[in-house]
Amino acid sequence: MGYIYCVGIGPGATSHLTKEAIDALIASSVIVGYKTYVDLISPIIGERQVIATGMMKEVERAKIAVELAQDGKVVAVVSSGDSGIYGMAGLVIEVINELGIELGQDKIGLRVIPGIPAFVAAASLLGAPLVHDFCAISLSDLLTPWKVIEKRLRSAGEGDFVVALYNPRSKKRDWQLQSALAILGEYRDEKTPVGLVKRAMRQGETVEICHLSNVPIEEVDMESILIVGNSNTFEVGPFMVTPRGYFDKYEIL
Amino acid sequence: MGYIYCVGIGPGATSHLTKEAIDALIASSVIVGYKTYVDLISPIIGERQVIATGMMKEVERAKIAVELAQDGKVVAVVSSGDSGIYGMAGLVIEVINELGIELGQDKIGLRVIPGIPAFVAAASLLGAPLVHDFCAISLSDLLTPWKVIEKRLRSAGEGDFVVALYNPRSKKRDWQLQSALAILGEYRDEKTPVGLVKRAMRQGETVEICHLSNVPIEEVDMESILIVGNSNTFEVGPFMVTPRGYFDKYEIL
């Protein structure tokens, strides 16, 4: 029986994979993934067969993986971060569904191996912005209409969620971030801390805390994650922290 | 100079820690944490000094860690999952702030080492429910007023976010989950898939997919995470998946 591991490799360097992820890569005879991510884990995959395709070729990669598994191969489909958070796991399962393959019963088994998500890596570098309720919103309107994204931003504002913004800005999508921050600014003070992390835990990593009113939009790219604090988030030295409420409730110190 | 590592150990077994987390534990001379979590990583911490306190003693643990670091010790404060998601990292930074210690400058350094969050582990066992925008909401009203939680549930409903519910139900908090599901049911079909994962990646793990109208409330405990799909989430064999929209946009197969 063929098998597909959807493997999240975490934010970058091999020191952020779990043992389970490493074991899944070692157990696989073929590695399928976007070239940049496959290169990050080359010390682990060694001489295994690699099928690396370019950016935007996600559907092609998912189909290749399913076909290989149908031929009885054990395949690892690699995503950076976590495979289930804006990653490949969903697409692989969708392709299996569209082809009418019965998972488990039929010729293919599948397991999703979790990885450290990009926004969790970014948050750790910023201190502890996610200690209270949060949401993640992708600003890419390639597959999601902007009106859906805008509604989610408004809901996140209404609910006072900490907000992690994925895919904030690319060369072709240059107005969405400014618009998103303006929407959140209708609900939050302009001094709300915003963390901007680029290339978290990869070469060229940068970490910066600014405010909702002065985010350096031009610096933001597709390798960036922004984390916008909620109404209680504050700065402590080089960090931002969202309190969970212990200090409201208890006389602590 | 003393140093604090806030270490997320992931969902359970040692095979879900990253190398960076293992290295931080090995570099520490004292391990501070809730006893159950410390026991999970005992093969790694070996003969190191352990200060294990009970549940609900988070503030005490944070203070002990800061005091040890002020004495020049290297301390690992252990959380299950990720230290920054309903974990100890925020509280440690808050204690440092309340004590007026200047991080980096003063006698203490601090780094948050990310771990696989509990909801990400749960999601991976359910397939790929988090592939589109999602939020996390804790149903514990010990530190957060229920009206704030209710507002967030309504915002999550309005915004059609996939919702991960933390701390869904305990012996003392027995009505919140039912109320939360009823609120989400005002926005979503009763057939919306809901994943219920107990003890993800620990001994006694269970994984179940039900619907918004038939969640087995009595089975839910504090070691459970629920993931409520959005309006597009559907079931594929043993899994639930939230589509990102590739199949709406492209003629794929």
Coordinates of C-alpha atoms in Angstrom, one line a residue, chain A residues 4 6 30-38 50-69 75-80 86-88 91-92 95, chain B residues 244 246 252:
Chain A
I4 CA 1.6 9.9 2.0
C6 CA 2.2 15.5 4.8
V30 CA 10.2 10.2 -2.6
I31 CA 10.2 13.8 -1.3
V32 CA 7.8 16.2 -3.0
G33 CA 7.9 19.9 -2.3
Y34 CA 8.7 23.5 -3.2
K35 CA 12.4 23.7 -4.0
T36 CA 13.3 26.3 -1.3
Y37 CA 11.8 24.1 1.4
V38 CA 13.3 20.9 0.2
V50 CA 13.2 14.6 -4.8
I51 CA 10.5 16.1 -7.0
A52 CA 10.8 19.8 -6.4
T53 CA 8.5 22.2 -8.3
G54 CA 8.2 26.0 -8.3
M55 CA 6.0 28.3 -6.3
M56 CA 2.3 28.3 -7.3
K57 CA 2.6 24.7 -8.4
E58 CA 0.8 23.3 -5.3
V59 CA -1.9 21.4 -7.2
E60 CA 0.7 19.8 -9.5
R61 CA 2.7 18.7 -6.4
A62 CA -0.4 17.2 -4.7
K63 CA -1.4 15.2 -7.8
I64 CA 2.2 13.9 -8.2
A65 CA 2.2 12.7 -4.6
V66 CA -1.1 11.0 -4.9
E67 CA -0.1 9.2 -8.2
L68 CA 3.2 8.0 -6.6
A69 CA 1.3 6.7 -3.6
V75 CA 5.9 9.8 -0.3
A76 CA 6.6 12.8 1.9
V77 CA 4.9 16.0 0.8
V78 CA 6.8 18.9 2.5
S79 CA 5.4 22.2 3.7
S80 CA 7.3 24.9 5.6
Y86 CA -2.1 27.3 4.7
G87 CA 0.0 24.2 3.7
M88 CA -0.2 21.2 1.5
L91 CA -4.9 20.1 -1.0
V92 CA -3.6 16.5 -0.9
V95 CA -7.1 15.6 -4.6
Chain B
R244 CA -8.6 26.9 0.5
Y246 CA -8.1 25.8 -5.4
I252 CA -7.9 20.6 -11.8

